[in-house]
Coordinates of C-alpha atoms in Angstrom, one line a residue:
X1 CA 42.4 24.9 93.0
X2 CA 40.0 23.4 96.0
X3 CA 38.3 20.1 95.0
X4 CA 35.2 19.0 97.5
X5 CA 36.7 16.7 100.3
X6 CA 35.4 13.9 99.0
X7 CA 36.6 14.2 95.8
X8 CA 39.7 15.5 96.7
X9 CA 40.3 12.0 99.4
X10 CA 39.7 10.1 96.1
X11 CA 42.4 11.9 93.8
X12 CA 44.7 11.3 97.2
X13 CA 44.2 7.9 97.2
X14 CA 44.9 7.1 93.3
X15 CA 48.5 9.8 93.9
X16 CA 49.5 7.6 96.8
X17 CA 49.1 5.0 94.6
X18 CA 51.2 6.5 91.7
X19 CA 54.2 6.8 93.9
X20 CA 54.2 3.6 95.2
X21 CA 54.2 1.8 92.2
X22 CA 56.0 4.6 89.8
X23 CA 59.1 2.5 90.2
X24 CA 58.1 -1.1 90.6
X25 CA 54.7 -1.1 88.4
X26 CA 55.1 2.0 86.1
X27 CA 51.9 0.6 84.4
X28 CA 49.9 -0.1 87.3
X29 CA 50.9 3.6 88.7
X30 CA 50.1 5.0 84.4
X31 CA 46.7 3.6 85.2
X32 CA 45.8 5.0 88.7
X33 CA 47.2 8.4 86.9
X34 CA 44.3 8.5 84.1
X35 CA 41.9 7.8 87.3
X36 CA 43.4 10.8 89.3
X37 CA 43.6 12.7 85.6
X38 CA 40.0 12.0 85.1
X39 CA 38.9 13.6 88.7
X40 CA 40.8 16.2 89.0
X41 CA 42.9 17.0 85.1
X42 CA 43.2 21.7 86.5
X43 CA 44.9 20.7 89.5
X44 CA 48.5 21.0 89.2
X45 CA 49.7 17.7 91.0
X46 CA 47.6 15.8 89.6
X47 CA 48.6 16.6 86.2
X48 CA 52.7 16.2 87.1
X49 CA 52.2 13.2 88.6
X50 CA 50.5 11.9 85.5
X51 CA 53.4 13.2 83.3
X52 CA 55.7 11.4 85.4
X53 CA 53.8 8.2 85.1
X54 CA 53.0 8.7 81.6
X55 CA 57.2 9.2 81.3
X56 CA 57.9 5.8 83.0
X57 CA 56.0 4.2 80.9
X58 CA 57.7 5.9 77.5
X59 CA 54.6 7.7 76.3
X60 CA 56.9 10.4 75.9
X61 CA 54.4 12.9 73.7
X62 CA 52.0 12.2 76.6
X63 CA 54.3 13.3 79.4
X64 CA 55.6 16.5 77.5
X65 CA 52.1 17.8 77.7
X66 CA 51.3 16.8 81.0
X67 CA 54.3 19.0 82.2
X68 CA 53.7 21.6 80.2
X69 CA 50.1 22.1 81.7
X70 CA 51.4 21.6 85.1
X71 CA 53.9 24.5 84.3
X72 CA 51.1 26.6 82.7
X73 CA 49.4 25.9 86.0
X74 CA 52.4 26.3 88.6
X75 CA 54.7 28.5 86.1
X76 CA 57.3 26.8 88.1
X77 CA 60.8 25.9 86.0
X78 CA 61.3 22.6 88.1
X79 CA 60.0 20.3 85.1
X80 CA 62.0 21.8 82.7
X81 CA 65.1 18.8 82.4
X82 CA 62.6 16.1 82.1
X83 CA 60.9 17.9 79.9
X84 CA 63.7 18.2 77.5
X85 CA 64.3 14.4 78.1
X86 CA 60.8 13.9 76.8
X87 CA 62.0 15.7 73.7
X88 CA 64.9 13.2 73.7
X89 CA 62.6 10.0 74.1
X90 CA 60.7 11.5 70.8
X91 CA 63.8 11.6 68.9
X92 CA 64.1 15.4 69.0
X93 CA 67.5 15.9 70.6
X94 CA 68.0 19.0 69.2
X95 CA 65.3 20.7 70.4
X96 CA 66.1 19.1 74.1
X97 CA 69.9 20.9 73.5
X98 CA 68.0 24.1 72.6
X99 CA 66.2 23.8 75.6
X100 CA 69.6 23.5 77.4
X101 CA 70.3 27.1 76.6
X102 CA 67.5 28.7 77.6
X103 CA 67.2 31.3 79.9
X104 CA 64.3 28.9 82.1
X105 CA 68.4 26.5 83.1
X106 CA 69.6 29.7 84.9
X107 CA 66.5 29.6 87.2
X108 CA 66.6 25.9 88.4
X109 CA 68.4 24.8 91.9
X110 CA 71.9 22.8 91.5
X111 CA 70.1 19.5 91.6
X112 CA 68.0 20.9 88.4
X113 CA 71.0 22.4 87.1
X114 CA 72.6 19.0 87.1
X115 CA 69.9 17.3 85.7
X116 CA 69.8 19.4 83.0
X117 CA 74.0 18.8 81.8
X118 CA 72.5 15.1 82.1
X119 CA 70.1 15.5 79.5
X120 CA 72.1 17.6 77.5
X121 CA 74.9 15.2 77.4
X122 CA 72.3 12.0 76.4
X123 CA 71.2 14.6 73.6
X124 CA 74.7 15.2 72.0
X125 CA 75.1 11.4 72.3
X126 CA 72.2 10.8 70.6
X127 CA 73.6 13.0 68.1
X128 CA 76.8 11.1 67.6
X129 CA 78.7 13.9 69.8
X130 CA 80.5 11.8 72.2
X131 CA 83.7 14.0 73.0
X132 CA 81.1 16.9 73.3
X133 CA 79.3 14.7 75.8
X134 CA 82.2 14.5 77.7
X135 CA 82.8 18.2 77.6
X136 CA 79.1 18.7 78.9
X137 CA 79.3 16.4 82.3
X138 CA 82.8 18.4 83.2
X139 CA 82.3 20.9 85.6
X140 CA 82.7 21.9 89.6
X141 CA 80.0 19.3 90.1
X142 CA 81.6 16.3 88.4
X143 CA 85.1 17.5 90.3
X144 CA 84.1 17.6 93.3
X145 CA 84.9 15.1 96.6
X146 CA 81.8 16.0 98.2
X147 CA 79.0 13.4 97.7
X148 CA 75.3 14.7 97.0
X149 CA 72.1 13.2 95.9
X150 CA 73.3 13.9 91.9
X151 CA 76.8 12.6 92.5
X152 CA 76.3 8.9 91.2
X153 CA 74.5 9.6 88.5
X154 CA 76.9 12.4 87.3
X155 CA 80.1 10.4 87.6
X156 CA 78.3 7.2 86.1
X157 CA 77.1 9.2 83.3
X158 CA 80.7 10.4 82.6
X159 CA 82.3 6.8 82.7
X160 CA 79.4 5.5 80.1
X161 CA 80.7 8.7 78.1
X162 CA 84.2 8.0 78.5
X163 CA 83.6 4.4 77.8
X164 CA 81.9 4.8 74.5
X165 CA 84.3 7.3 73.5
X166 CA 87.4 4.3 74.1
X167 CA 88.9 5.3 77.0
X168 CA 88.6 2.3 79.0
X169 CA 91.1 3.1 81.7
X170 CA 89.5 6.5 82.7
X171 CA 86.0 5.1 82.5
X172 CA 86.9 2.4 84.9
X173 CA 88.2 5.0 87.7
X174 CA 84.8 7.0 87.2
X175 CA 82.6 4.2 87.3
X176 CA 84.6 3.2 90.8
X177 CA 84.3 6.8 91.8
X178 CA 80.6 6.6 91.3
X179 CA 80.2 2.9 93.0
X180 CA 81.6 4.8 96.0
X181 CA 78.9 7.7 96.2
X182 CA 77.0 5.4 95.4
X183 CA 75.2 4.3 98.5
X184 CA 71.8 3.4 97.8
X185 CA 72.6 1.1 94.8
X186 CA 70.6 3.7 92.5
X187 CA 73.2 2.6 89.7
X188 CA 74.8 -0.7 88.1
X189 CA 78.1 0.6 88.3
X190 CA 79.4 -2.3 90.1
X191 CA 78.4 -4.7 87.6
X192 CA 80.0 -1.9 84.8
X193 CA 83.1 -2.4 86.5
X194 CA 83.0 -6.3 87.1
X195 CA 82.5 -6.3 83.2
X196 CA 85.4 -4.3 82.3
X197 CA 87.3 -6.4 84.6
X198 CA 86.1 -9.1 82.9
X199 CA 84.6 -10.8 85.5
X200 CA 81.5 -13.0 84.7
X201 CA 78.9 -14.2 87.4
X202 CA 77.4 -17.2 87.1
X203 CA 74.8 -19.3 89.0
X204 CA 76.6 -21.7 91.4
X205 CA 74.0 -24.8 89.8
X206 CA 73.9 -24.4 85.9
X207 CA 69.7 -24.2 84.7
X208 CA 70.3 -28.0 84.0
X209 CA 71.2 -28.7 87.2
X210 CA 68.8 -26.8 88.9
X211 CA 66.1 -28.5 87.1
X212 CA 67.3 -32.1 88.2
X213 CA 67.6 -30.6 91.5
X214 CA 63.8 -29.6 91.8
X215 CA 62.9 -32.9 90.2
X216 CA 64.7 -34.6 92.7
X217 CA 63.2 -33.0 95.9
X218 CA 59.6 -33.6 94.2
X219 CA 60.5 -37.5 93.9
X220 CA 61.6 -38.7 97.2
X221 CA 58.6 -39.4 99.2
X222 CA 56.9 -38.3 102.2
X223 CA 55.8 -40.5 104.7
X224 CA 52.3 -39.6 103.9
X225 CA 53.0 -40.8 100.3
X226 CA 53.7 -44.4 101.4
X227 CA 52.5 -46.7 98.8
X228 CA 49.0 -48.7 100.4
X229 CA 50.2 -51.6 99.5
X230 CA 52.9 -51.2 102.4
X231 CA 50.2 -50.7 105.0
X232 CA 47.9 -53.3 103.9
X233 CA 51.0 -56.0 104.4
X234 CA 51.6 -54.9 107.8
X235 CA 47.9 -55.5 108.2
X236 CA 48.3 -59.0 106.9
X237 CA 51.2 -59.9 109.2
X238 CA 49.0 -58.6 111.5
X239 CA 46.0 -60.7 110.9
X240 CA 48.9 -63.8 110.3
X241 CA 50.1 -63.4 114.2
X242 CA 46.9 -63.4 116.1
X243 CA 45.7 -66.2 114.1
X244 CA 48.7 -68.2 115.0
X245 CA 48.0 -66.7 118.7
X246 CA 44.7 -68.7 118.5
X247 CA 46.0 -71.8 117.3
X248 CA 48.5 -72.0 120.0
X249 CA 45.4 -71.2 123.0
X250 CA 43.5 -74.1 120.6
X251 CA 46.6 -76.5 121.1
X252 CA 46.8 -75.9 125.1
X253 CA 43.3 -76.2 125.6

């Protein structure tokens, strides 16, 4: 659908908007969504874009039927795992593992593909499933050496698995495996492992300390803080010395 220039520079402007802030102000980015929503709700775009803001912020029921009109619009597939993770966020696992079976999976890329064992395996966690979890993140993907845009999440998703399921040991090599795909710091799994280790990071000052610390910058003085009582008695040794100046010139004359 073509939208007038004008109109169509102003839904622009609020998109840009909702992906700069989706990830550091999903609220900010929710609102400039229901502006962009308002202008323009039969384009396409417009109405993803608000179902992934509308999912950032957990208004999960919103969301779902953003995407679904966006796929009514598009009748593209590619929304189909976060739409099943909408189903999870409304405590319906069971329809999101329904949706893992249909015939809509065998049409996404790898990347969807993977997404999709990644919802899966949060639904049969939800459901108490944890060694079917497990089974649900195996595959070529998780096996392989070679590191794509999925990889962290994948092996991290399998160590939180493995971990809940009480094997410690194996979840600690998976969360290393993922801190080493892991190049753009898009999971904690370095803290994971520090915590298993049991290492514990703590701030160099405690909050006490830090506190006295302020304080104490805030009370030592600046030289434009001198009290005026220290000026006006240089004044006054001032005034002392040229008066004793005149009494000498009084004496010699």
């Amino acid at each position: 659908m073509s939208l007038p220039k004008t109109l169509a520079e102003d839904v622009a402007r609020n998109l840009v908007m909702v992906a700069r802030l989706l990830d550091e102000d999903p609220e900010e980015a929710y609102a400039y969504a229901r502006i962009a929503l308002r202008l323009a709700s039969r384009v396409a775009a417009v109405r993803e874009a608000a179902g992934f803001a509308a999912y950032a912020t957990q208004r999960y029921a919103e969301a779902l039927a953003e995407f679904r009109a966006s796929r009514r619009m598009t009748g593209s597939v590619d929304l189909w795992p976060v739409m099943a993770d909408c189903e999870r966020g409304l405590g319906r696992p069971e329809r999101a593992m329904a949706m893992a079976g249909e015939p809509e999976v065998q049409k996404l890329d790898k990347a969807g593909q993977v997404e999709m064992r990644l919802v899966a395996a949060g639904a049969r966690r939800d459901m108490g499933q944890i060694d079917a979890a497990i089974v649900t993140l195996q595959g070529p993907e998780l096996a392989s050496s070679s590191v794509q845009p999925w990889t962290p999440r994948l092996r991290y998703a399998y160590a939180d698995a493995l971990l809940e399921a009480g094997r410690e040991d194996e979840a600690r090599e998976w969360f290393g495996k993922a801190l080493e795909a892991d190049k753009d710091g898009s999971t904690d799994a370095s803290d994971r492992l520090a915590e298993l280790d049991g290492v514990e990071f703590v701030d160099a000052l405690g909050d006490d300390e830090i506190v006295e610390s302020a304080e104490a910058a805030e009370a030592v003085p600046s030289v434009d803080d001198a009290p005026e009582g220290d000026e006006g008695d240089e004044d006054d040794e001032d005034d002392e010395d040229d008066e004793d100046d005149r009494g000498d010139e009084a004496a010699k004359a």
